[in-house]
mmCIF file of N, CA and C in Angstrom:
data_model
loop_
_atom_site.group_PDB
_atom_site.id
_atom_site.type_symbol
_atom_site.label_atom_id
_atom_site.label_comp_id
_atom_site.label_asym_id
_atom_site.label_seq_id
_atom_site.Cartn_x
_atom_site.Cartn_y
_atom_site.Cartn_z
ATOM 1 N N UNK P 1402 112.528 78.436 193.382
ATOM 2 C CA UNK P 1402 111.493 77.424 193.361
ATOM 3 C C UNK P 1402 110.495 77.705 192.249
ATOM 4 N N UNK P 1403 110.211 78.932 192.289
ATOM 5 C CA UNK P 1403 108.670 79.306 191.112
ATOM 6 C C UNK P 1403 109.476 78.827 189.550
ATOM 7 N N UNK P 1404 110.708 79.418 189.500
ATOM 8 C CA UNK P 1404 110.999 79.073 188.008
ATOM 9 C C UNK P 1404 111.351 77.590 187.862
ATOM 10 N N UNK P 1405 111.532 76.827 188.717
ATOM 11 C CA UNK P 1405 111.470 75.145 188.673
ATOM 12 C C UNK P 1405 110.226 74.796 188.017
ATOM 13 N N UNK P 1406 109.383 75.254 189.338
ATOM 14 C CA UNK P 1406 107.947 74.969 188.411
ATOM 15 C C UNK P 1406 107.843 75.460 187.538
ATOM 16 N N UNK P 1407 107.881 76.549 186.584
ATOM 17 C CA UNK P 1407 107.865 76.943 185.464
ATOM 18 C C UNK P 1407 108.562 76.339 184.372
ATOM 19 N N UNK P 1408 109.823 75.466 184.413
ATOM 20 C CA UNK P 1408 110.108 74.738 183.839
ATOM 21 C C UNK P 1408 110.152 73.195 183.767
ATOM 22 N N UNK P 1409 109.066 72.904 184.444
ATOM 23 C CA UNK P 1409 108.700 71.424 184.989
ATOM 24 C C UNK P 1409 107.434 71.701 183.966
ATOM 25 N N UNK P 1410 106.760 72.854 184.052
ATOM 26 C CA UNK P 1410 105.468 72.828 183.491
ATOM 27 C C UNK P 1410 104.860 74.347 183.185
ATOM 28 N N UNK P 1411 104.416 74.038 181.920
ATOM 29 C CA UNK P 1411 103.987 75.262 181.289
ATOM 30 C C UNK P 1411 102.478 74.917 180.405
ATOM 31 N N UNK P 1412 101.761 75.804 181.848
ATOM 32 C CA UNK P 1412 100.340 75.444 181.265
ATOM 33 C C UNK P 1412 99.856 74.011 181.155
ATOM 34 N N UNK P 1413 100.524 73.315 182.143
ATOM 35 C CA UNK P 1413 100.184 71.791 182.792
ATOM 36 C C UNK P 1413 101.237 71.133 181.536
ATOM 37 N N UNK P 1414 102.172 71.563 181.037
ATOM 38 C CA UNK P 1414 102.607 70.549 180.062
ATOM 39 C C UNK P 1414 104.365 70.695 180.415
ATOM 40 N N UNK P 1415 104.786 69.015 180.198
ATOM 41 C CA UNK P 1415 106.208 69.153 180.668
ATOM 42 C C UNK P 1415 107.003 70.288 179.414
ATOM 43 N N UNK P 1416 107.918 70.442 179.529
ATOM 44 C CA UNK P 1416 108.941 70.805 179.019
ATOM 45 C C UNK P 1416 109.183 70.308 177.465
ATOM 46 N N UNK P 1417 109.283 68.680 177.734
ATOM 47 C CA UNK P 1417 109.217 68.112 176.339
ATOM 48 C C UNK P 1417 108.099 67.846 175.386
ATOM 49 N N UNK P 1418 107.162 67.650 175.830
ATOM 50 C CA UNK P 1418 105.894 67.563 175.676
ATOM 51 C C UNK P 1418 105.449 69.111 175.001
ATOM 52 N N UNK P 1419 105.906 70.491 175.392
ATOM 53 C CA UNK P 1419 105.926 71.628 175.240
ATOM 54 C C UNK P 1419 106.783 71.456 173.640
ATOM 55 N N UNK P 1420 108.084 71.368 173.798
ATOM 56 C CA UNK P 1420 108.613 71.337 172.655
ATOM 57 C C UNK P 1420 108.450 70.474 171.511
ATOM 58 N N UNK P 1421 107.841 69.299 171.375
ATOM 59 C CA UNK P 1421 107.799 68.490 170.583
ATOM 60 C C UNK P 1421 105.862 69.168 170.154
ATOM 61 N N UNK P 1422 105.528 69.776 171.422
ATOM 62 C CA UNK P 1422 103.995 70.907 170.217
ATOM 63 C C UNK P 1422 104.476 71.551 169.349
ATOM 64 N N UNK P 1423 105.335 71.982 169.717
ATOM 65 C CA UNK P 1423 105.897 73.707 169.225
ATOM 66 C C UNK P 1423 106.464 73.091 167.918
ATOM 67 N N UNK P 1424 106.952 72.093 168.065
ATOM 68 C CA UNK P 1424 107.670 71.340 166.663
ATOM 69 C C UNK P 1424 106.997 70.642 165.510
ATOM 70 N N UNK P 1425 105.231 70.164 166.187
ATOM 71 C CA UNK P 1425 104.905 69.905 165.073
ATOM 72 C C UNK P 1425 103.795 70.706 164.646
ATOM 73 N N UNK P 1426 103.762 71.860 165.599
ATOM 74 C CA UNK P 1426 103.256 73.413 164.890
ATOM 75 C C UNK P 1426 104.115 73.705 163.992
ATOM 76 N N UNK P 1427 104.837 74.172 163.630
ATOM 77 C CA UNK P 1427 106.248 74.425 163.067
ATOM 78 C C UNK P 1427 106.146 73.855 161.558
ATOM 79 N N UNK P 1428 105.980 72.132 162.140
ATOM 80 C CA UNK P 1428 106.170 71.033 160.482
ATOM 81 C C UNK P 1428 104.644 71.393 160.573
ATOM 82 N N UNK P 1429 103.877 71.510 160.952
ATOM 83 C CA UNK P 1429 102.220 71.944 159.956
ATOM 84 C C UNK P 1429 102.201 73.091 159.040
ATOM 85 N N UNK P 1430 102.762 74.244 159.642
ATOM 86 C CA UNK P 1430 102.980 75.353 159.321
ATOM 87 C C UNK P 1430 103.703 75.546 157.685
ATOM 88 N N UNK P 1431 104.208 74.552 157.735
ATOM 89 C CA UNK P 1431 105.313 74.312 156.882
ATOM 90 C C UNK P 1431 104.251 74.200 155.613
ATOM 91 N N UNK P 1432 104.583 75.062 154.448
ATOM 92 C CA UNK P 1432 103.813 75.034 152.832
ATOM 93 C C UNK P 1432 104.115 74.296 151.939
ATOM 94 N N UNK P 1433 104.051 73.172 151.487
ATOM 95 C CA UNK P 1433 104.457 71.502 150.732
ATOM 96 C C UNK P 1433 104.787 72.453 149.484
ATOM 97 N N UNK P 1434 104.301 73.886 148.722
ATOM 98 C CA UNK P 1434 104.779 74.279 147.709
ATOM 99 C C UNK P 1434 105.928 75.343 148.116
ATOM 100 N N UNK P 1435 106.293 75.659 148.732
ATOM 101 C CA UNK P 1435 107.279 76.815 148.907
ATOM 102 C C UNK P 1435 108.724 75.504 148.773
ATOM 103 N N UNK P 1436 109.432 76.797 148.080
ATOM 104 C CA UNK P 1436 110.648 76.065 147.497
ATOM 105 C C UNK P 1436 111.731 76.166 148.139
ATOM 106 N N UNK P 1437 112.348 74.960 148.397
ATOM 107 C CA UNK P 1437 113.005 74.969 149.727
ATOM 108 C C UNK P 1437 114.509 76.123 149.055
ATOM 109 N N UNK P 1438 115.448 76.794 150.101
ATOM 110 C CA UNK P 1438 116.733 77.995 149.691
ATOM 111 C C UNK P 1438 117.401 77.463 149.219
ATOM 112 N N UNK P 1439 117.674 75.842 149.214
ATOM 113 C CA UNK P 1439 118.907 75.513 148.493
ATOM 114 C C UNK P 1439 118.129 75.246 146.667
ATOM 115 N N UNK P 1440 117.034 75.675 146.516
ATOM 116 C CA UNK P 1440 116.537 75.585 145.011
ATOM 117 C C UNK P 1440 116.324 76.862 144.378
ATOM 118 N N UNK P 1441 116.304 77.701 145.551
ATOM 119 C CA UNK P 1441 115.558 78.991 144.607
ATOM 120 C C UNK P 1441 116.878 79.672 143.731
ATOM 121 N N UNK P 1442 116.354 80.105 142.412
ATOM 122 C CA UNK P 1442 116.896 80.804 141.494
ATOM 123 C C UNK P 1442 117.336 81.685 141.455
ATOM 124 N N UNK P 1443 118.233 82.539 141.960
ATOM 125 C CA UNK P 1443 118.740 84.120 141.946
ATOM 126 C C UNK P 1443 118.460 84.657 140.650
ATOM 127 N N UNK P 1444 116.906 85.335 140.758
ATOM 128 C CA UNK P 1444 117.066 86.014 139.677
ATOM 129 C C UNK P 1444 115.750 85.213 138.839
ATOM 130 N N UNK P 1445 115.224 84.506 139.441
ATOM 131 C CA UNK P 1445 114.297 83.465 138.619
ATOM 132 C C UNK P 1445 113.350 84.192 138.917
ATOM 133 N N UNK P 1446 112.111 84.118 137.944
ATOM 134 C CA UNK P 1446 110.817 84.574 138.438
ATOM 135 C C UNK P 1446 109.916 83.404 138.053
ATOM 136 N N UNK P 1447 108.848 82.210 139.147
ATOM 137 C CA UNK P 1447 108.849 81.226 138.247
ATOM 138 C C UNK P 1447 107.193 81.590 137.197
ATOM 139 N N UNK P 1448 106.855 82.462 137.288
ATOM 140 C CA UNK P 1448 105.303 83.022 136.942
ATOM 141 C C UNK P 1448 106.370 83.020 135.363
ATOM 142 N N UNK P 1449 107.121 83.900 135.254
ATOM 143 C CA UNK P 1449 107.631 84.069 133.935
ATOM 144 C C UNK P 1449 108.243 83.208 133.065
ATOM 145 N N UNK P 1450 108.669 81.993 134.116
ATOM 146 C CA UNK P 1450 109.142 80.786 133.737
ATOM 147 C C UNK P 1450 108.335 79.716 133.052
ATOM 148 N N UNK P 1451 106.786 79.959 134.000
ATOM 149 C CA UNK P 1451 105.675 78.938 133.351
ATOM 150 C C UNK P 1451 105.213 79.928 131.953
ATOM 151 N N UNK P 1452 105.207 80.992 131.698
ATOM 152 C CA UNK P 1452 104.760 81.785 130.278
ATOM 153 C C UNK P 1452 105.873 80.941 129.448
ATOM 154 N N UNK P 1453 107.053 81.073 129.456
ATOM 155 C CA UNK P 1453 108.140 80.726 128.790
ATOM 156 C C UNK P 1453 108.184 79.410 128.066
ATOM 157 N N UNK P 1454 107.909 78.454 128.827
ATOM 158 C CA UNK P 1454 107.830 77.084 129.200
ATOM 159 C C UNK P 1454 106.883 76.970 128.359
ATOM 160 N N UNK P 1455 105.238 77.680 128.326
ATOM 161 C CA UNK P 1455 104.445 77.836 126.919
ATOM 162 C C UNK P 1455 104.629 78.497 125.986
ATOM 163 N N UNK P 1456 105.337 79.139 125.658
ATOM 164 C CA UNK P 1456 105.909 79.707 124.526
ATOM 165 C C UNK P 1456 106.253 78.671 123.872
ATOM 166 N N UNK P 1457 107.581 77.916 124.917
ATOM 167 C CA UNK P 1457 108.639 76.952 123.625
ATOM 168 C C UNK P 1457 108.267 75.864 123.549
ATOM 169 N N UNK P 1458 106.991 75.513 123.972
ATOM 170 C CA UNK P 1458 106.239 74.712 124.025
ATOM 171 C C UNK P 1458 106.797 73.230 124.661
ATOM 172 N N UNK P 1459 107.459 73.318 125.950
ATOM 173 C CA UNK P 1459 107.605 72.253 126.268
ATOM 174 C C UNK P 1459 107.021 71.270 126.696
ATOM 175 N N UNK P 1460 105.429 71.725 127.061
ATOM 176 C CA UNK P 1460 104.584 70.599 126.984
ATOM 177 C C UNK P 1460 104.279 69.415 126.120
ATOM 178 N N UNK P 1461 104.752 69.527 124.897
ATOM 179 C CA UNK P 1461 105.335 68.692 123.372
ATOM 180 C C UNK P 1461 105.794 67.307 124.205
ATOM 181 N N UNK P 1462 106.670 67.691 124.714
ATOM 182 C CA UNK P 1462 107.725 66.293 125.615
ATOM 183 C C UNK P 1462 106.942 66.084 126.640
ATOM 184 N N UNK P 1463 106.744 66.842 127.553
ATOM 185 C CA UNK P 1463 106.508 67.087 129.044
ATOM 186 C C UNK P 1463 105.047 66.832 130.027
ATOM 187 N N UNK P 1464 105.258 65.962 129.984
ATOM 188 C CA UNK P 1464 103.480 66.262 131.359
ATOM 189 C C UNK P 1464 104.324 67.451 132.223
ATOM 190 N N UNK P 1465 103.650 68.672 132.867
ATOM 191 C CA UNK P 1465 103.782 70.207 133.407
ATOM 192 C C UNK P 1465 102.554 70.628 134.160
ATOM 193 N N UNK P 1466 102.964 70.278 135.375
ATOM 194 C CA UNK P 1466 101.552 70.586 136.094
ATOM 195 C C UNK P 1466 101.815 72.335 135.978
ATOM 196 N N UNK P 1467 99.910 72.631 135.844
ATOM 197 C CA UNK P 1467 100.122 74.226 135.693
ATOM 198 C C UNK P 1467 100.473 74.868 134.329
ATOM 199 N N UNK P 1468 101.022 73.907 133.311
ATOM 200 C CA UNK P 1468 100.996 74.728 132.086
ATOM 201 C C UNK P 1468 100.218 73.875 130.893
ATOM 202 N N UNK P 1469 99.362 74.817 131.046
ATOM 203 C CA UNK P 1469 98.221 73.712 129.848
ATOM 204 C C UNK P 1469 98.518 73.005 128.604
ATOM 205 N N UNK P 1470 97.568 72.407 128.027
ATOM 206 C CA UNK P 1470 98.095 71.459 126.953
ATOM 207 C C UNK P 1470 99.577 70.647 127.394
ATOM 208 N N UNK P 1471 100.365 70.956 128.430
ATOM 209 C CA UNK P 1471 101.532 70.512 128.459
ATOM 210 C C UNK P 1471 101.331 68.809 129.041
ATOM 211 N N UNK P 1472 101.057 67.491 127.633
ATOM 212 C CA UNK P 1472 100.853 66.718 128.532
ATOM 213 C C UNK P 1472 101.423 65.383 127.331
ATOM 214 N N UNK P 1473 102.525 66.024 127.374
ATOM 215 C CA UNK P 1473 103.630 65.553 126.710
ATOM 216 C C UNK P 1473 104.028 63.919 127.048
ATOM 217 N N UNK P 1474 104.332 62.650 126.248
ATOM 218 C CA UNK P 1474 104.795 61.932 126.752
ATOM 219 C C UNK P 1474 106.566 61.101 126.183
ATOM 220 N N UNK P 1475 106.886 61.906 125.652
ATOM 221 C CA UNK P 1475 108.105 61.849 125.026
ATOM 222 C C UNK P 1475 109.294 61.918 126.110
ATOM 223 N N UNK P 1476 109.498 62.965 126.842
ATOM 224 C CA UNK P 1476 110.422 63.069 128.431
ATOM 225 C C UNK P 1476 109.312 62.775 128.837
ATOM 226 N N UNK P 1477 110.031 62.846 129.972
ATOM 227 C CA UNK P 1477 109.786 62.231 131.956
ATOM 228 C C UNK P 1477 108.278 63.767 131.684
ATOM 229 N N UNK P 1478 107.669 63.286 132.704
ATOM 230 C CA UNK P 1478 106.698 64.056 133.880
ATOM 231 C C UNK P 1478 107.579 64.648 134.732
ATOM 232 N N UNK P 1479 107.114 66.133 134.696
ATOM 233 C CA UNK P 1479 107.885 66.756 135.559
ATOM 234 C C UNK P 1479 107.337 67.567 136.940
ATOM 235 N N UNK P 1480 105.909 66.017 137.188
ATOM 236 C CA UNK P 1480 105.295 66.501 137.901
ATOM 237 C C UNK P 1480 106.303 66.216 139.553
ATOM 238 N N UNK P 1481 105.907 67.038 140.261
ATOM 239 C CA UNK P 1481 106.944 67.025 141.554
ATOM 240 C C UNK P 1481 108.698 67.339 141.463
ATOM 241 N N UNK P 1482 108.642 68.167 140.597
ATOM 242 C CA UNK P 1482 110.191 67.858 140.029
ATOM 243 C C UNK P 1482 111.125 68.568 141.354
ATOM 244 N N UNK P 1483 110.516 69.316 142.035
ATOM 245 C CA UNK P 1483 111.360 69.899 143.151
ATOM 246 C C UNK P 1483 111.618 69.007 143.837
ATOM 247 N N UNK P 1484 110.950 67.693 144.735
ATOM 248 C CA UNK P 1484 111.355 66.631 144.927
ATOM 249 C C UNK P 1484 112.665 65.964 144.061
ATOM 250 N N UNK P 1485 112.835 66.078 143.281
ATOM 251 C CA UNK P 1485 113.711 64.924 142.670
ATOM 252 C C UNK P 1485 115.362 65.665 142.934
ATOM 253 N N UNK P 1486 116.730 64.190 143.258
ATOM 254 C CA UNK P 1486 117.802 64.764 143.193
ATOM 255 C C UNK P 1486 118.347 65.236 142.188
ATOM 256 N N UNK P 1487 117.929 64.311 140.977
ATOM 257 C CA UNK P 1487 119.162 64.538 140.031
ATOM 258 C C UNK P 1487 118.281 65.196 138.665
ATOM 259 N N UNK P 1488 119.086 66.055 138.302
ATOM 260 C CA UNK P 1488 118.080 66.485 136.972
ATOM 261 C C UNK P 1488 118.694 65.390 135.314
ATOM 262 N N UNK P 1489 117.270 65.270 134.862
ATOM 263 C CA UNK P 1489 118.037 64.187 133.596
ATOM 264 C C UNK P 1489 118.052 63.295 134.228
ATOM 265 N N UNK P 1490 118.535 62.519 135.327
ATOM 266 C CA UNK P 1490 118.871 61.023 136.059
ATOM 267 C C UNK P 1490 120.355 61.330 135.896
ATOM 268 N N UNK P 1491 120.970 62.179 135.327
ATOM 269 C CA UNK P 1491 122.509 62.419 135.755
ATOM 270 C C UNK P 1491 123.218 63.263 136.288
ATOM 271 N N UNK P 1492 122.517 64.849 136.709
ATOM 272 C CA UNK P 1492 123.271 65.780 137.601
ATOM 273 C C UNK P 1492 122.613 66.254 138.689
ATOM 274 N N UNK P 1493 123.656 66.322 139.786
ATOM 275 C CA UNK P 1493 122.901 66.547 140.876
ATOM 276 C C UNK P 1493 121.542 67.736 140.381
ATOM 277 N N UNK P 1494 120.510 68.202 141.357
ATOM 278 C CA UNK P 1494 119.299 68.849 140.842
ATOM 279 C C UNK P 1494 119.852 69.735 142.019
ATOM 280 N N UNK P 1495 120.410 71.236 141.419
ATOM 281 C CA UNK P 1495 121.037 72.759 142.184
ATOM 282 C C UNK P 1495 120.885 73.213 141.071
ATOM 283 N N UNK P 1496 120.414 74.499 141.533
ATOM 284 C CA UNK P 1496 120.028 75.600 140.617
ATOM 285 C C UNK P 1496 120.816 75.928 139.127
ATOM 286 N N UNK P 1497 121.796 76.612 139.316
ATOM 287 C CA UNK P 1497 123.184 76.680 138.222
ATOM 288 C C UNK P 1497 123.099 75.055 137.454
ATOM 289 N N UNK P 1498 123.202 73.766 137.884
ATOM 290 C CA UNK P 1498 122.770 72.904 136.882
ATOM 291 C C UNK P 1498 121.907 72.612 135.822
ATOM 292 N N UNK P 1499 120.286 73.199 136.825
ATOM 293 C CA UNK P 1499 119.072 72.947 136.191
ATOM 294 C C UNK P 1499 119.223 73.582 135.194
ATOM 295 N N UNK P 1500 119.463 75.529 135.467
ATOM 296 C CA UNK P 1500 119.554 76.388 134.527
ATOM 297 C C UNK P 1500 120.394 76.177 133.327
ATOM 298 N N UNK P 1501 121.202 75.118 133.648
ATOM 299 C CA UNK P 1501 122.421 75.214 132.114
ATOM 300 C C UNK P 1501 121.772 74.108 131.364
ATOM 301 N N UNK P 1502 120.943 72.963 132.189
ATOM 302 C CA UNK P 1502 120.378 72.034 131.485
ATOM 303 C C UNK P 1502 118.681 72.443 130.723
ATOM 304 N N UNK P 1503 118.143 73.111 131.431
ATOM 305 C CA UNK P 1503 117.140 74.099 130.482
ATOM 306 C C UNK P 1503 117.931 74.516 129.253
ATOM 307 N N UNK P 1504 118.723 74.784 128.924
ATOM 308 C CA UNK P 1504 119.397 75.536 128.057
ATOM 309 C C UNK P 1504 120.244 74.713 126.951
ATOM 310 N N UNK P 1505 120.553 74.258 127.544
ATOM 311 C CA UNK P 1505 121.349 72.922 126.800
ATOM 312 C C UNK P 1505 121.862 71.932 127.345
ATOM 313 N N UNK P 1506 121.167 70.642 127.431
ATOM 314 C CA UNK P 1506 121.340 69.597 128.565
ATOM 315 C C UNK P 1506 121.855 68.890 127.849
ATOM 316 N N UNK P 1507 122.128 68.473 126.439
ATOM 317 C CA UNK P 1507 123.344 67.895 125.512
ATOM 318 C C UNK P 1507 124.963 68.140 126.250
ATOM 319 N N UNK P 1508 124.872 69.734 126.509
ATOM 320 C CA UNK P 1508 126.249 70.265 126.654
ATOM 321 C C UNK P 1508 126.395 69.245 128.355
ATOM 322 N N UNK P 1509 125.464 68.715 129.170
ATOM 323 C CA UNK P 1509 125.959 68.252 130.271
ATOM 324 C C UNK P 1509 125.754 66.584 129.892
ATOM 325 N N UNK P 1510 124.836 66.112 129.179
ATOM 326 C CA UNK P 1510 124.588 64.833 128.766
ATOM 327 C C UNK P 1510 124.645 64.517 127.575
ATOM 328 N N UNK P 1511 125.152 64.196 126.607
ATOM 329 C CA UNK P 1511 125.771 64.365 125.360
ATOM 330 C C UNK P 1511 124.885 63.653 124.814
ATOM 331 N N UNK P 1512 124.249 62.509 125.276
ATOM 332 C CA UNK P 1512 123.425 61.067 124.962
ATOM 333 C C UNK P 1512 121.750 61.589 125.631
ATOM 334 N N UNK P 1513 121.589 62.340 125.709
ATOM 335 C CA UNK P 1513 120.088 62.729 126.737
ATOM 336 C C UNK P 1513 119.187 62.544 125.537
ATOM 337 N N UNK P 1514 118.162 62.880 125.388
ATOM 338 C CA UNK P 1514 117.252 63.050 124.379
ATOM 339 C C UNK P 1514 116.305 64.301 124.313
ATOM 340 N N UNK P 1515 116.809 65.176 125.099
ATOM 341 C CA UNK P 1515 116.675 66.606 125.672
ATOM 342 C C UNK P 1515 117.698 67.450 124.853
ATOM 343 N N UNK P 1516 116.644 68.758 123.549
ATOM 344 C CA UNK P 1516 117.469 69.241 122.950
ATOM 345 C C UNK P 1516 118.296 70.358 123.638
ATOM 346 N N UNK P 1517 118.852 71.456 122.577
ATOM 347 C CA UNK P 1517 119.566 72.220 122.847
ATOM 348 C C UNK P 1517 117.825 73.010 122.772
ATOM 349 N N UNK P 1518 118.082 74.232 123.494
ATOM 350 C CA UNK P 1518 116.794 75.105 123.577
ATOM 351 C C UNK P 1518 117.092 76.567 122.992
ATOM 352 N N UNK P 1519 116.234 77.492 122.383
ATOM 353 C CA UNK P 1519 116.689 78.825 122.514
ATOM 354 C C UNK P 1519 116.244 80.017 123.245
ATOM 355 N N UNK P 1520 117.012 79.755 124.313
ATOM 356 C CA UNK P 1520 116.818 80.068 125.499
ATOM 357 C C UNK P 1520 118.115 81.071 125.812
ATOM 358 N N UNK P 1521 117.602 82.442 126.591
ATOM 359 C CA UNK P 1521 118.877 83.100 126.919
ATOM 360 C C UNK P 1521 119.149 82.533 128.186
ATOM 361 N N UNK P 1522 119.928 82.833 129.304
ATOM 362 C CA UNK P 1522 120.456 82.912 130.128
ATOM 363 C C UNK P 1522 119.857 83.119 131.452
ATOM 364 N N UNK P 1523 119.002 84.689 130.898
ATOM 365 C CA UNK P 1523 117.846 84.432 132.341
ATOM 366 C C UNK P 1523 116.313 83.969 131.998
ATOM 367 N N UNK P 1524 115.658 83.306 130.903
ATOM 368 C CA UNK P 1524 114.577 82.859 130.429
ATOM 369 C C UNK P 1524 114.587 81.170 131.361
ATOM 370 N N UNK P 1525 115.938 80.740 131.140
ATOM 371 C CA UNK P 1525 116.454 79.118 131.398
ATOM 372 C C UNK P 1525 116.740 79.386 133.292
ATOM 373 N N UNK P 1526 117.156 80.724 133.869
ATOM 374 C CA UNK P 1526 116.514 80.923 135.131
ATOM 375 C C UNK P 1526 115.171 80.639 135.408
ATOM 376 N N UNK P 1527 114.484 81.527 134.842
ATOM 377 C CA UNK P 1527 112.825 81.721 134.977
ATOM 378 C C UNK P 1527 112.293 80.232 134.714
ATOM 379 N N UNK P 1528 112.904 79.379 133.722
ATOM 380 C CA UNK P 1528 111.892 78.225 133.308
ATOM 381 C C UNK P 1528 112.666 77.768 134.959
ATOM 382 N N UNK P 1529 113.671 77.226 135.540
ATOM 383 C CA UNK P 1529 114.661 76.697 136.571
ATOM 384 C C UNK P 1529 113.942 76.784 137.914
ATOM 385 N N UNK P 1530 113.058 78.133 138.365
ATOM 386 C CA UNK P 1530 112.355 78.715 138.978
ATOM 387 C C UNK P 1530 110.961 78.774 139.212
ATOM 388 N N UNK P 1531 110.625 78.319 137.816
ATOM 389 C CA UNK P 1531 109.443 77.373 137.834
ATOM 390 C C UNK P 1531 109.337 76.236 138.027
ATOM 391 N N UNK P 1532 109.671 75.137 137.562
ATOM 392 C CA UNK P 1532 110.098 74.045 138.100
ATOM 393 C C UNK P 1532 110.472 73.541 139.722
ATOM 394 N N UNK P 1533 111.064 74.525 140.249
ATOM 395 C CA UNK P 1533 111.261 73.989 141.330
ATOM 396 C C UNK P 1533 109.506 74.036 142.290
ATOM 397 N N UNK P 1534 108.889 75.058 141.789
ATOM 398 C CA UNK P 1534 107.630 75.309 142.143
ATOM 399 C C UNK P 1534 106.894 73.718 142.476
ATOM 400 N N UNK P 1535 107.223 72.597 141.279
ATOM 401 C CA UNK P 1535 106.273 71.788 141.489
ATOM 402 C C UNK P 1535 107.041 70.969 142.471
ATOM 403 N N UNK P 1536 106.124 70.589 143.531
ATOM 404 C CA UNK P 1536 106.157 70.321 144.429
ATOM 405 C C UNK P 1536 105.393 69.245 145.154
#
């Protein structure tokens, strides 16, 4: 009998009523900038990514929230870019894509207007890793 009541009510609240708190504790809790696992970079650091990103000065093209002067209107705004599916408007937006399209997004879109970059391998991580940051 006691554990009936205990699961009829907890602290005067039903069961569902209990779980649907607990759930939108949970979605409050939740950080609008943390980058969701299916984006993060193995190997990305995105602090080193936004230095990078001013180096090669992609603010030239780019509105870049977070990297100054970057308020480019030649490409897209890449404000919220972790939101978006597709990187370019033509490949899905997953990590290993972004990173090859940092790097050379010709080699995936032949017609883009996005050059080739000189960028190694894990720099085009780090910029990949930043990016997903904006949020």
């Amino acid at each position: 009998m006691e554990m009936q009541h205990l699961s009829m009510s907890i602290g005067g609240m039903g069961i569902r009523k209990c779980a649907a708190a607990l759930f939108l504790l949970a979605v409050g809790a939740c950080n609008e900038s943390e980058v969701p696992a299916e984006q993060r970079v193995v190997g990305g650091d995105p602090e080193r990514g936004r230095a990078i990103i001013d180096t090669v000065e992609c603010g030239v093209c780019h509105i870049i929230p977070g990297v100054a002067g970057a308020h480019g209107i030649v490409g897209p705004s890449l404000e919220k870019f972790g939101h978006r599916q597709l990187v370019g408007g033509v490949a899905p937006n997953h990590p290993a894509i972004l990173t090859r399209w940092v790097k050379d997004a010709p080699e995936i879109a032949p017609n883009t207007g996005m050059p080739s970059l000189p960028l190694t391998e894990d720099e085009a991580r780090h910029v990949a890793a930043y990016l997903y940051t904006l949020r």
